[in-house]
mmCIF file of C-alpha atoms and ligand atoms in Angstrom:
data_model
loop_
_atom_site.group_PDB
_atom_site.id
_atom_site.type_symbol
_atom_site.label_atom_id
_atom_site.label_comp_id
_atom_site.label_asym_id
_atom_site.label_seq_id
_atom_site.Cartn_x
_atom_site.Cartn_y
_atom_site.Cartn_z
ATOM 1 C CA MET A 1 -23.769 46.069 -37.589
ATOM 2 C CA ASN A 2 -19.935 45.873 -37.754
ATOM 3 C CA ILE A 3 -18.960 45.267 -41.369
ATOM 4 C CA LEU A 4 -15.253 44.028 -40.202
ATOM 5 C CA LYS A 5 -16.756 41.383 -37.843
ATOM 6 C CA ASN A 6 -15.061 38.071 -38.279
ATOM 7 C CA LYS A 7 -13.521 39.127 -41.677
ATOM 8 C CA LYS A 8 -10.304 37.348 -42.223
ATOM 9 C CA ILE A 9 -7.501 39.805 -42.944
ATOM 10 C CA LEU A 10 -3.930 38.641 -43.869
ATOM 11 C CA LEU A 11 -1.668 41.564 -43.288
ATOM 12 C CA GLY A 12 1.501 41.239 -45.402
ATOM 13 C CA ILE A 13 4.349 43.209 -43.881
ATOM 14 C CA THR A 14 7.362 44.087 -46.113
ATOM 15 C CA GLY A 15 10.703 45.709 -45.113
ATOM 16 C CA GLY A 16 9.698 49.368 -45.194
ATOM 17 C CA ILE A 17 10.177 51.778 -42.352
ATOM 18 C CA ALA A 18 6.269 52.708 -42.297
ATOM 19 C CA ALA A 19 6.110 48.927 -40.905
ATOM 20 C CA TYR A 20 6.233 50.457 -37.444
ATOM 21 C CA LYS A 21 2.571 51.541 -38.160
ATOM 22 C CA CYS A 22 1.407 47.936 -38.617
ATOM 23 C CA PRO A 23 0.810 47.455 -34.817
ATOM 24 C CA GLU A 24 -1.462 50.274 -34.847
ATOM 25 C CA LEU A 25 -3.323 49.063 -38.028
ATOM 26 C CA ILE A 26 -3.774 45.645 -36.276
ATOM 27 C CA ARG A 27 -5.043 47.253 -33.284
ATOM 28 C CA LEU A 28 -7.672 49.001 -35.360
ATOM 29 C CA LEU A 29 -8.638 46.171 -37.273
ATOM 30 C CA THR A 30 -9.227 43.706 -34.360
ATOM 31 C CA GLN A 31 -11.141 46.892 -32.444
ATOM 32 C CA GLN A 32 -13.731 46.276 -34.921
ATOM 33 C CA GLY A 33 -13.740 42.491 -34.722
ATOM 34 C CA ALA A 34 -11.482 41.454 -37.767
ATOM 35 C CA ILE A 35 -9.135 38.389 -37.399
ATOM 36 C CA VAL A 36 -5.525 39.622 -38.424
ATOM 37 C CA ARG A 37 -3.004 37.135 -39.230
ATOM 38 C CA THR A 38 0.298 38.485 -39.982
ATOM 39 C CA VAL A 39 3.067 37.503 -42.373
ATOM 40 C CA LEU A 40 6.525 39.089 -42.171
ATOM 41 C CA THR A 41 9.397 39.128 -44.922
ATOM 42 C CA ALA A 42 12.613 38.546 -43.636
ATOM 43 C CA CYS A 43 13.507 42.387 -43.918
ATOM 44 C CA ALA A 44 10.276 43.259 -42.120
ATOM 45 C CA LYS A 45 11.732 41.732 -39.088
ATOM 46 C CA ASN A 46 14.041 44.817 -38.800
ATOM 47 C CA PHE A 47 11.298 47.101 -38.200
ATOM 48 C CA VAL A 48 8.580 45.369 -36.096
ATOM 49 C CA THR A 49 8.907 42.631 -33.676
ATOM 50 C CA ILE A 50 6.947 39.359 -33.776
ATOM 51 C CA PRO A 51 5.845 39.246 -30.096
ATOM 52 C CA THR A 52 4.214 42.707 -30.624
ATOM 53 C CA LEU A 53 2.219 41.673 -33.753
ATOM 54 C CA GLN A 54 1.096 38.298 -31.871
ATOM 55 C CA THR A 55 0.056 40.102 -28.734
ATOM 56 C CA LEU A 56 -2.163 42.767 -30.570
ATOM 57 C CA SER A 57 -3.491 40.123 -33.399
ATOM 58 C CA ASN A 58 -4.054 37.271 -30.776
ATOM 59 C CA GLN A 59 -3.234 35.284 -33.660
ATOM 60 C CA PRO A 60 -0.199 33.373 -34.912
ATOM 61 C CA VAL A 61 2.408 35.395 -37.029
ATOM 62 C CA TYR A 62 4.166 33.595 -40.051
ATOM 63 C CA GLU A 63 7.535 34.125 -41.563
ATOM 64 C CA SER A 64 8.468 31.160 -43.476
ATOM 65 C CA VAL A 65 6.672 28.491 -45.806
ATOM 66 C CA TRP A 66 7.853 25.979 -43.218
ATOM 67 C CA ASP A 67 5.538 27.568 -40.624
ATOM 68 C CA GLY A 68 2.287 25.734 -39.694
ATOM 69 C CA MET A 69 1.694 22.117 -39.022
ATOM 70 C CA ASP A 70 1.686 20.388 -42.243
ATOM 71 C CA SER A 71 4.462 22.836 -44.062
ATOM 72 C CA MET A 72 1.871 24.144 -46.430
ATOM 73 C CA ALA A 73 1.438 27.513 -44.628
ATOM 74 C CA HIS A 74 1.083 29.526 -47.930
ATOM 75 C CA ILE A 75 -1.736 27.422 -49.214
ATOM 76 C CA GLU A 76 -3.364 27.331 -45.668
ATOM 77 C CA LEU A 77 -3.116 31.153 -45.464
ATOM 78 C CA SER A 78 -3.963 31.808 -49.030
ATOM 79 C CA ARG A 79 -7.457 29.686 -48.552
ATOM 80 C CA TRP A 80 -7.851 31.656 -45.062
ATOM 81 C CA ALA A 81 -7.665 35.127 -46.327
ATOM 82 C CA ASP A 82 -10.740 37.006 -47.204
ATOM 83 C CA ILE A 83 -8.312 39.910 -48.250
ATOM 84 C CA VAL A 84 -4.508 39.865 -48.486
ATOM 85 C CA LEU A 85 -3.415 43.269 -47.545
ATOM 86 C CA ILE A 86 0.416 44.152 -47.979
ATOM 87 C CA ALA A 87 1.435 47.237 -46.002
ATOM 88 C CA PRO A 88 4.098 48.652 -46.357
ATOM 89 C CA THR A 89 4.808 47.096 -49.778
ATOM 90 C CA THR A 90 8.434 48.005 -50.854
ATOM 91 C CA ALA A 91 9.523 48.659 -54.339
ATOM 92 C CA ASN A 92 11.452 45.191 -53.985
ATOM 93 C CA PHE A 93 8.059 43.244 -53.176
ATOM 94 C CA ILE A 94 6.406 45.188 -55.941
ATOM 95 C CA ALA A 95 8.977 44.141 -58.361
ATOM 96 C CA LEU A 96 8.633 40.633 -57.101
ATOM 97 C CA LEU A 97 4.859 40.472 -57.449
ATOM 98 C CA SER A 98 4.984 41.856 -60.836
ATOM 99 C CA HIS A 99 7.472 39.126 -61.936
ATOM 100 C CA GLY A 100 5.335 36.256 -60.607
ATOM 101 C CA PHE A 101 8.151 35.354 -57.953
ATOM 102 C CA ALA A 102 7.518 32.847 -55.073
ATOM 103 C CA ASN A 103 10.724 33.194 -53.118
ATOM 104 C CA ASP A 104 9.240 33.342 -49.696
ATOM 105 C CA LEU A 105 6.098 33.023 -47.905
ATOM 106 C CA LEU A 106 4.442 36.074 -48.670
ATOM 107 C CA SER A 107 5.174 36.070 -52.338
ATOM 108 C CA THR A 108 4.321 32.431 -52.616
ATOM 109 C CA LEU A 109 0.753 32.717 -51.016
ATOM 110 C CA CYS A 110 0.033 35.845 -53.350
ATOM 111 C CA LEU A 111 0.739 33.562 -56.222
ATOM 112 C CA ALA A 112 -1.556 30.927 -54.682
ATOM 113 C CA THR A 113 -4.539 33.028 -53.376
ATOM 114 C CA THR A 114 -7.683 33.564 -55.044
ATOM 115 C CA SER A 115 -8.729 36.502 -52.625
ATOM 116 C CA PRO A 116 -8.231 40.037 -53.424
ATOM 117 C CA ILE A 117 -4.761 41.608 -52.939
ATOM 118 C CA VAL A 118 -4.145 45.022 -51.987
ATOM 119 C CA ILE A 119 -0.835 46.728 -51.897
ATOM 120 C CA ALA A 120 -0.117 50.107 -49.997
ATOM 121 C CA PRO A 121 3.507 51.239 -51.692
ATOM 122 C CA SER A 122 5.783 52.748 -49.255
ATOM 123 C CA MET A 123 9.213 54.013 -50.546
ATOM 124 C CA ASN A 124 11.356 57.009 -51.360
ATOM 125 C CA GLN A 125 9.749 59.322 -53.748
ATOM 126 C CA GLN A 126 12.571 58.510 -56.283
ATOM 127 C CA MET A 127 12.052 54.888 -55.911
ATOM 128 C CA TYR A 128 8.310 55.406 -56.288
ATOM 129 C CA LEU A 129 8.617 57.526 -59.458
ATOM 130 C CA ASN A 130 11.243 55.398 -61.142
ATOM 131 C CA ASN A 131 10.084 54.087 -64.597
ATOM 132 C CA LEU A 132 10.465 50.446 -63.356
ATOM 133 C CA THR A 133 8.534 50.827 -60.216
ATOM 134 C CA GLN A 134 5.711 52.463 -62.167
ATOM 135 C CA SER A 135 5.502 49.843 -64.879
ATOM 136 C CA ASN A 136 5.637 47.282 -62.007
ATOM 137 C CA LEU A 137 2.542 48.720 -60.420
ATOM 138 C CA ILE A 138 0.790 49.027 -63.738
ATOM 139 C CA LYS A 139 1.466 45.272 -64.228
ATOM 140 C CA LEU A 140 -0.053 44.569 -61.117
ATOM 141 C CA LYS A 141 -2.893 46.856 -61.436
ATOM 142 C CA ASN A 142 -3.795 44.919 -64.890
ATOM 143 C CA ASN A 143 -3.570 41.630 -62.643
ATOM 144 C CA ARG A 144 -6.146 42.324 -60.425
ATOM 145 C CA PHE A 145 -4.084 43.782 -57.467
ATOM 146 C CA LEU A 146 -5.518 46.887 -55.833
ATOM 147 C CA ILE A 147 -3.346 49.630 -54.972
ATOM 148 C CA TRP A 148 -4.072 52.037 -52.036
ATOM 149 C CA GLY A 149 -1.964 55.039 -51.838
ATOM 150 C CA PRO A 150 0.536 56.160 -51.652
ATOM 151 C CA GLY A 151 0.157 59.448 -49.652
ATOM 152 C CA ASP A 152 2.360 62.265 -50.530
ATOM 153 C CA GLY A 153 4.503 64.367 -48.226
ATOM 154 C CA ILE A 154 7.516 64.460 -45.907
ATOM 155 C CA GLN A 155 9.279 61.178 -46.050
ATOM 156 C CA ALA A 156 11.409 59.289 -43.455
ATOM 157 C CA CYS A 157 14.694 60.143 -45.498
ATOM 158 C CA GLY A 158 13.883 63.509 -45.372
ATOM 159 C CA GLU A 159 12.866 64.049 -49.005
ATOM 160 C CA THR A 160 9.347 65.342 -49.839
ATOM 161 C CA GLY A 161 6.830 63.542 -52.469
ATOM 162 C CA PRO A 162 4.686 60.380 -53.273
ATOM 163 C CA GLY A 163 5.547 57.419 -51.538
ATOM 164 C CA ARG A 164 4.232 57.507 -48.034
ATOM 165 C CA MET A 165 2.380 54.635 -46.724
ATOM 166 C CA LEU A 166 -1.431 55.490 -46.123
ATOM 167 C CA GLU A 167 -2.009 56.064 -42.378
ATOM 168 C CA PRO A 168 -3.439 53.132 -40.630
ATOM 169 C CA GLU A 169 -6.829 55.105 -40.205
ATOM 170 C CA GLU A 170 -6.997 55.560 -44.110
ATOM 171 C CA LEU A 171 -6.146 51.997 -44.702
ATOM 172 C CA LEU A 172 -9.051 51.142 -42.034
ATOM 173 C CA GLU A 173 -11.436 53.349 -43.973
ATOM 174 C CA ASN A 174 -10.521 51.508 -47.357
ATOM 175 C CA ILE A 175 -10.929 48.354 -45.912
ATOM 176 C CA HIS A 176 -14.293 49.359 -44.249
ATOM 177 C CA GLN A 177 -15.362 50.772 -47.880
ATOM 178 C CA PHE A 178 -13.985 47.291 -49.545
ATOM 179 C CA PHE A 179 -16.397 45.157 -47.299
ATOM 180 C CA ALA A 180 -19.369 47.244 -47.492
ATOM 181 C CA PRO A 181 -22.283 46.198 -49.281
ATOM 182 C CA LYS A 182 -22.371 47.358 -53.106
ATOM 183 C CA ILE A 183 -25.394 49.076 -53.045
ATOM 184 C CA MET A 184 -24.805 50.923 -56.247
ATOM 185 C CA GLN A 185 -24.051 47.890 -58.528
ATOM 186 C CA ASN A 186 -25.008 48.411 -62.014
ATOM 187 C CA LYS A 187 -25.975 52.067 -61.311
ATOM 188 C CA ASN A 188 -24.795 54.662 -64.043
ATOM 189 C CA ILE A 189 -23.880 57.838 -61.956
ATOM 190 C CA VAL A 190 -22.818 61.233 -63.521
ATOM 191 C CA ILE A 191 -21.177 63.534 -61.132
ATOM 192 C CA THR A 192 -20.087 67.070 -61.662
ATOM 193 C CA ALA A 193 -17.417 68.711 -59.546
ATOM 194 C CA GLY A 194 -15.306 71.809 -59.075
ATOM 195 C CA PRO A 195 -15.711 75.294 -60.429
ATOM 196 C CA THR A 196 -16.194 76.347 -63.839
ATOM 197 C CA GLN A 197 -14.122 79.447 -65.574
ATOM 198 C CA GLU A 198 -15.779 81.682 -67.696
ATOM 199 C CA PRO A 199 -13.166 83.676 -69.659
ATOM 200 C CA LEU A 200 -12.799 87.280 -69.703
ATOM 201 C CA ASP A 201 -9.996 88.072 -72.005
ATOM 202 C CA PRO A 202 -6.877 85.729 -72.915
ATOM 203 C CA VAL A 203 -5.392 86.187 -69.345
ATOM 204 C CA ARG A 204 -8.582 86.416 -67.088
ATOM 205 C CA TYR A 205 -11.445 84.601 -66.143
ATOM 206 C CA LEU A 206 -14.711 84.631 -63.694
ATOM 207 C CA SER A 207 -14.887 81.743 -61.396
ATOM 208 C CA ASN A 208 -15.411 80.856 -57.718
ATOM 209 C CA TYR A 209 -13.647 79.037 -54.641
ATOM 210 C CA SER A 210 -14.836 75.562 -55.593
ATOM 211 C CA SER A 211 -11.870 73.020 -54.814
ATOM 212 C CA GLY A 212 -14.037 69.967 -56.257
ATOM 213 C CA LYS A 213 -13.256 67.963 -53.230
ATOM 214 C CA MET A 214 -16.832 67.293 -52.199
ATOM 215 C CA GLY A 215 -17.622 65.806 -55.824
ATOM 216 C CA TYR A 216 -14.402 64.243 -56.053
ATOM 217 C CA ALA A 217 -15.117 62.231 -52.525
ATOM 218 C CA LEU A 218 -18.475 61.634 -53.944
ATOM 219 C CA ALA A 219 -17.331 60.001 -57.187
ATOM 220 C CA GLU A 220 -14.890 57.680 -55.159
ATOM 221 C CA ALA A 221 -17.680 56.739 -52.546
ATOM 222 C CA ALA A 222 -20.266 55.989 -55.575
ATOM 223 C CA PHE A 223 -17.345 54.017 -57.292
ATOM 224 C CA THR A 224 -16.491 51.841 -53.941
ATOM 225 C CA ALA A 225 -20.520 51.434 -53.848
ATOM 226 C CA GLY A 226 -20.282 49.611 -57.146
ATOM 227 C CA ALA A 227 -21.434 52.278 -59.565
ATOM 228 C CA ASN A 228 -20.175 53.044 -62.763
ATOM 229 C CA VAL A 229 -19.408 56.387 -62.303
ATOM 230 C CA THR A 230 -18.694 59.343 -64.801
ATOM 231 C CA LEU A 231 -16.873 62.413 -63.420
ATOM 232 C CA ILE A 232 -17.278 65.671 -65.097
ATOM 233 C CA SER A 233 -14.883 67.875 -63.558
ATOM 234 C CA GLY A 234 -14.101 71.821 -63.872
ATOM 235 C CA PRO A 235 -10.625 72.762 -63.226
ATOM 236 C CA THR A 236 -8.864 71.251 -60.113
ATOM 237 C CA ASP A 237 -5.462 69.811 -58.959
ATOM 238 C CA LEU A 238 -7.153 66.451 -57.671
ATOM 239 C CA THR A 239 -6.930 63.130 -59.055
ATOM 240 C CA ILE A 240 -9.142 60.392 -59.016
ATOM 241 C CA SER A 241 -9.118 56.413 -59.271
ATOM 242 C CA ASN A 242 -8.385 55.044 -62.804
ATOM 243 C CA GLU A 243 -11.415 53.126 -62.955
ATOM 244 C CA ILE A 244 -13.556 56.343 -62.947
ATOM 245 C CA LYS A 245 -14.250 58.150 -66.163
ATOM 246 C CA LYS A 246 -13.143 61.775 -65.930
ATOM 247 C CA VAL A 247 -14.032 64.416 -68.452
ATOM 248 C CA GLU A 248 -12.336 67.571 -68.025
ATOM 249 C CA VAL A 249 -14.312 70.999 -68.858
ATOM 250 C CA LEU A 250 -13.439 74.514 -68.428
ATOM 251 C CA THR A 251 -16.631 76.662 -68.751
ATOM 252 C CA ALA A 252 -20.253 76.087 -67.915
ATOM 253 C CA GLU A 253 -21.109 75.611 -71.516
ATOM 254 C CA GLU A 254 -18.589 72.842 -71.866
ATOM 255 C CA MET A 255 -19.789 71.405 -68.838
ATOM 256 C CA HIS A 256 -23.401 71.602 -70.140
ATOM 257 C CA ARG A 257 -22.508 69.744 -73.345
ATOM 258 C CA ALA A 258 -20.255 66.970 -71.259
ATOM 259 C CA VAL A 259 -23.370 66.213 -68.987
ATOM 260 C CA PHE A 260 -25.846 65.853 -71.922
ATOM 261 C CA ASN A 261 -23.490 63.780 -73.611
ATOM 262 C CA HIS A 262 -23.675 61.200 -70.752
ATOM 263 C CA LEU A 263 -27.293 61.364 -69.484
ATOM 264 C CA ASP A 264 -29.049 58.766 -71.832
ATOM 265 C CA ASP A 265 -28.175 55.891 -69.979
ATOM 266 C CA CYS A 266 -27.762 57.821 -66.336
ATOM 267 C CA ASP A 267 -29.647 56.467 -63.296
ATOM 268 C CA ILE A 268 -28.461 59.138 -61.041
ATOM 269 C CA PHE A 269 -26.874 62.531 -61.826
ATOM 270 C CA ILE A 270 -25.278 64.526 -58.778
ATOM 271 C CA SER A 271 -24.783 68.038 -59.598
ATOM 272 C CA ALA A 272 -21.998 68.801 -57.084
ATOM 273 C CA ALA A 273 -20.120 71.567 -59.346
ATOM 274 C CA ALA A 274 -20.203 75.275 -58.777
ATOM 275 C CA VAL A 275 -21.183 76.086 -61.963
ATOM 276 C CA CYS A 276 -20.933 80.118 -63.029
ATOM 277 C CA ASP A 277 -24.080 81.224 -63.186
ATOM 278 C CA TYR A 278 -22.771 84.007 -65.632
ATOM 279 C CA LYS A 279 -20.632 84.073 -68.564
ATOM 280 C CA THR A 280 -19.403 87.270 -70.468
ATOM 281 C CA ASP A 281 -21.278 88.379 -73.394
ATOM 282 C CA ASN A 282 -17.958 88.665 -75.555
ATOM 283 C CA VAL A 283 -14.710 87.521 -74.577
ATOM 284 C CA ALA A 284 -12.214 90.294 -75.435
ATOM 285 C CA THR A 285 -9.713 88.692 -77.883
ATOM 286 C CA SER A 286 -6.855 90.915 -76.640
ATOM 287 C CA LYS A 287 -6.112 91.543 -72.878
ATOM 288 C CA ILE A 288 -8.240 94.379 -71.450
ATOM 289 C CA LYS A 289 -6.082 97.432 -70.666
ATOM 290 C CA LYS A 290 -6.181 99.727 -67.575
ATOM 291 C CA THR A 291 -7.832 102.880 -68.773
ATOM 292 C CA ASP A 292 -11.002 104.059 -66.995
ATOM 293 C CA LYS A 293 -11.420 103.937 -63.538
ATOM 294 C CA THR A 294 -14.400 102.052 -63.827
ATOM 295 C CA ILE A 295 -15.533 99.323 -66.616
ATOM 296 C CA THR A 296 -18.525 97.584 -67.497
ATOM 297 C CA ILE A 297 -18.768 93.967 -68.296
ATOM 298 C CA THR A 298 -22.007 92.712 -69.462
ATOM 299 C CA LEU A 299 -22.887 89.092 -68.165
ATOM 300 C CA THR A 300 -25.486 86.649 -69.569
ATOM 301 C CA GLN A 301 -26.780 83.781 -67.742
ATOM 302 C CA ASN A 302 -25.343 80.481 -68.504
ATOM 303 C CA PRO A 303 -27.509 77.341 -69.066
ATOM 304 C CA ASP A 304 -28.900 75.882 -65.673
ATOM 305 C CA ILE A 305 -27.724 72.232 -66.125
ATOM 306 C CA LEU A 306 -29.328 70.462 -63.215
ATOM 307 C CA LYS A 307 -32.602 72.612 -64.201
ATOM 308 C CA GLU A 308 -32.591 71.297 -67.659
ATOM 309 C CA ALA A 309 -31.599 67.687 -66.695
ATOM 310 C CA ALA A 310 -35.087 67.653 -64.781
ATOM 311 C CA ASN A 311 -36.990 68.897 -68.076
ATOM 312 C CA TYR A 312 -35.195 66.344 -70.525
ATOM 313 C CA TYR A 313 -34.510 63.555 -68.184
ATOM 314 C CA PRO A 314 -37.180 63.524 -65.561
ATOM 315 C CA LYS A 315 -36.580 59.760 -64.801
ATOM 316 C CA ILE A 316 -33.335 60.325 -63.732
ATOM 317 C CA ILE A 317 -32.687 60.840 -59.857
ATOM 318 C CA ARG A 318 -31.258 64.338 -59.627
ATOM 319 C CA ILE A 319 -29.318 65.673 -56.729
ATOM 320 C CA GLY A 320 -28.315 69.275 -56.361
ATOM 321 C CA PHE A 321 -26.214 71.153 -54.042
ATOM 322 C CA ALA A 322 -26.874 74.510 -52.405
ATOM 323 C CA ALA A 323 -23.803 76.467 -51.181
ATOM 324 C CA GLU A 324 -25.128 79.288 -49.000
ATOM 325 C CA THR A 325 -23.595 81.809 -46.747
ATOM 326 C CA HIS A 326 -27.157 82.718 -44.917
ATOM 327 C CA ASN A 327 -30.831 81.580 -44.832
ATOM 328 C CA LEU A 328 -29.362 77.883 -45.481
ATOM 329 C CA LEU A 329 -32.617 75.608 -45.371
ATOM 330 C CA GLU A 330 -34.972 78.410 -46.883
ATOM 331 C CA ASN A 331 -32.812 78.740 -49.979
ATOM 332 C CA ALA A 332 -32.158 75.131 -50.212
ATOM 333 C CA TYR A 333 -36.148 74.257 -50.078
ATOM 334 C CA LYS A 334 -36.396 76.768 -52.643
ATOM 335 C CA LYS A 335 -33.883 75.083 -55.095
ATOM 336 C CA LEU A 336 -35.531 71.852 -54.413
ATOM 337 C CA GLU A 337 -38.665 73.295 -55.867
ATOM 338 C CA ASP A 338 -36.863 75.622 -58.528
ATOM 339 C CA LYS A 339 -34.753 72.839 -59.979
ATOM 340 C CA ASN A 340 -37.102 70.291 -59.587
ATOM 341 C CA CYS A 341 -34.690 67.787 -58.139
ATOM 342 C CA HIS A 342 -35.124 64.924 -55.806
ATOM 343 C CA MET A 343 -32.294 66.093 -53.193
ATOM 344 C CA ILE A 344 -30.842 69.169 -52.357
ATOM 345 C CA ILE A 345 -27.515 69.072 -50.381
ATOM 346 C CA ALA A 346 -27.323 72.212 -48.520
ATOM 347 C CA ASN A 347 -23.877 73.155 -47.163
ATOM 348 C CA GLU A 348 -23.029 76.433 -45.047
ATOM 349 C CA VAL A 349 -20.056 78.244 -46.541
ATOM 350 C CA GLY A 350 -17.838 79.556 -43.770
ATOM 351 C CA LYS A 351 -14.764 79.038 -42.062
ATOM 352 C CA ASP A 352 -13.477 75.456 -42.087
ATOM 353 C CA LYS A 353 -16.619 74.285 -43.983
ATOM 354 C CA GLY A 354 -17.366 74.214 -47.491
ATOM 355 C CA PHE A 355 -15.314 75.200 -50.439
ATOM 356 C CA HIS A 356 -11.495 74.714 -49.769
ATOM 357 C CA SER A 357 -11.816 72.982 -46.625
ATOM 358 C CA ASN A 358 -11.332 68.919 -46.232
ATOM 359 C CA ASP A 359 -14.435 69.124 -43.876
ATOM 360 C CA ASN A 360 -18.282 69.886 -44.547
ATOM 361 C CA GLN A 361 -21.338 69.771 -42.601
ATOM 362 C CA VAL A 362 -24.582 69.492 -44.609
ATOM 363 C CA SER A 363 -28.341 69.270 -44.345
ATOM 364 C CA VAL A 364 -29.909 66.892 -46.856
ATOM 365 C CA ILE A 365 -33.298 68.023 -48.143
ATOM 366 C CA THR A 366 -35.729 65.994 -49.744
ATOM 367 C CA ARG A 367 -39.399 66.706 -50.101
ATOM 368 C CA ASN A 368 -40.367 64.759 -47.265
ATOM 369 C CA ASN A 369 -37.281 64.655 -44.982
ATOM 370 C CA ASN A 370 -34.340 67.119 -43.706
ATOM 371 C CA VAL A 371 -31.266 65.123 -42.398
ATOM 372 C CA HIS A 372 -28.397 67.002 -41.033
ATOM 373 C CA LEU A 373 -24.781 65.473 -41.071
ATOM 374 C CA LYS A 374 -22.718 66.591 -38.528
ATOM 375 C CA LYS A 375 -18.953 68.046 -39.522
ATOM 376 C CA ALA A 376 -16.769 65.415 -40.752
ATOM 377 C CA ALA A 377 -14.215 64.819 -43.747
ATOM 378 C CA LYS A 378 -15.746 65.155 -46.990
ATOM 379 C CA THR A 379 -14.719 61.488 -47.747
ATOM 380 C CA GLU A 380 -16.739 60.458 -44.629
ATOM 381 C CA ILE A 381 -19.794 62.693 -45.672
ATOM 382 C CA ALA A 382 -19.563 61.271 -49.235
ATOM 383 C CA ILE A 383 -20.310 57.626 -48.030
ATOM 384 C CA GLN A 384 -23.168 58.988 -45.842
ATOM 385 C CA LEU A 385 -24.468 60.742 -48.981
ATOM 386 C CA ILE A 386 -24.159 58.023 -51.278
ATOM 387 C CA ARG A 387 -26.417 55.973 -48.704
ATOM 388 C CA LEU A 388 -29.124 58.462 -48.743
ATOM 389 C CA ILE A 389 -28.857 58.995 -52.319
ATOM 390 C CA HIS A 390 -29.385 55.029 -52.730
ATOM 391 C CA GLU A 391 -32.285 55.199 -50.444
ATOM 392 C CA THR A 392 -33.880 58.000 -52.355
ATOM 393 C CA PHE A 393 -33.393 56.141 -55.527
ATOM 394 C CA LEU A 394 -35.201 53.095 -54.258
ATOM 395 C CA ARG A 395 -38.002 55.069 -52.931
ATOM 396 C CA GLU A 396 -38.608 56.981 -56.106
ATOM 397 C CA HIS A 397 -38.373 53.749 -57.877
ATOM 398 C CA SER A 398 -40.931 52.090 -55.801
ATOM 399 C CA LEU A 399 -43.114 55.080 -56.039
ATOM 400 C CA ALA A 400 -42.897 54.801 -59.772
ATOM 401 C CA LYS A 401 -44.004 51.465 -59.697
ATOM 402 C CA CYS A 402 -47.294 52.123 -57.514
HETATM 403 O O1 LIG B 501 -28.092 77.801 -59.176
HETATM 404 P P1 LIG B 501 -27.426 77.652 -57.959
HETATM 405 O O2 LIG B 501 -25.846 78.079 -57.845
HETATM 406 O O3 LIG B 501 -27.761 78.340 -56.909
HETATM 407 O O4 LIG B 501 -27.682 75.955 -57.478
HETATM 408 C C1 LIG B 501 -26.807 75.354 -57.326
HETATM 409 C C2 LIG B 501 -26.699 74.001 -57.909
HETATM 410 O O5 LIG B 501 -27.335 73.991 -59.359
HETATM 411 C C3 LIG B 501 -25.732 72.822 -57.823
HETATM 412 O O6 LIG B 501 -25.987 71.537 -57.645
HETATM 413 C C4 LIG B 501 -25.002 73.265 -59.089
HETATM 414 O O7 LIG B 501 -24.214 72.459 -59.729
HETATM 415 C C5 LIG B 501 -26.300 73.335 -60.094
HETATM 416 N N1 LIG B 501 -26.143 74.572 -61.262
HETATM 417 C C6 LIG B 501 -26.223 73.876 -62.511
HETATM 418 N N2 LIG B 501 -26.073 74.915 -63.532
HETATM 419 C C7 LIG B 501 -26.038 76.249 -63.170
HETATM 420 C C8 LIG B 501 -25.558 76.636 -61.855
HETATM 421 C C9 LIG B 501 -25.873 75.761 -60.925
HETATM 422 O O8 LIG B 501 -26.273 72.993 -62.799
HETATM 423 N N3 LIG B 501 -25.759 76.895 -64.429
#
């Protein structure tokens, strides 16, 4: 089933250079069966032409409150749309919206509509970072606007920083997720992500190469699927949606404590963190100096968070990860038993896969099934995993009722 089939998308285009990407966005949306009507601000017409938008959408393009048969285009369109997506949204338009102005068709219909409104900010990085723009964005967020992006990188003006409109493919993916059924509604999901750091002395630690990308992608996918998500994260440089509760930890012991503080009303626990198995016995209080050719550091085992969760919270659906360099499936099946969990997501660690990469390739192992997900972006893999985890949740709960 195509989720976007016959979905009515009102695309608002404001006057930013990223408007040149809108024809491509319309093409992607209409290819999926969506009906796209476009509203342009006066300035947007400097960047993109009406015939192009009309041809690609095969729908009328609007530019004034006086468009439409009964001169009520703003009301007609505000009722028609399943979603209003304003891409690109300039700093000026963000300011207009946050103050409730209605001085053209797009701003007027935004006041009139009861449909969700999404903005995809697009502007020079200083304009984006300006306190006024930031406080306008907060105001919009607190008034039910959804904000997608911006991306970070090289800008049309030659500067580098935050303010790039999300790419059409990314906007399409977000719209997909927006309309996808909320299969995890009312579920409380706890997810761990990233590495842990085990201090050796005040300036050194033991850790691993985990970037946290898989766990963060799972947190976003679970949230989009309707779950209440708590993300317990080791040190990473990643950010997460404001609506997701994030608890930051450093060591395995801190992660252990944070997880167990959140398991009482948890339905699903996803242990995606690369928790260090060992920590130093005694953390040196001053820097370890270079003296002998070799030194010995004694390590002791950290608590196994996932395994303990199975002992203390057997009713929670528990999902583990296995990052392996060899004997992937054999090790994964062993882990399924050892850690007594419902699913192990086994990923090969290697070139372009696993730790730091944006892509992953995983085998999903349960007691009665083994599904291979082919190589894809971690954000895409995360969506597929949340579906499979939901199926496992339903199966386990129906078994429990038997
Ligand atoms: O024990 P191992 O690291 O091989 O297994 C990986 C899985 O176990 C991952 O899901 C990881 O989050 C979890 N784990 C844990 N506590 C540890 C080590 C790993 O929960 N101390």
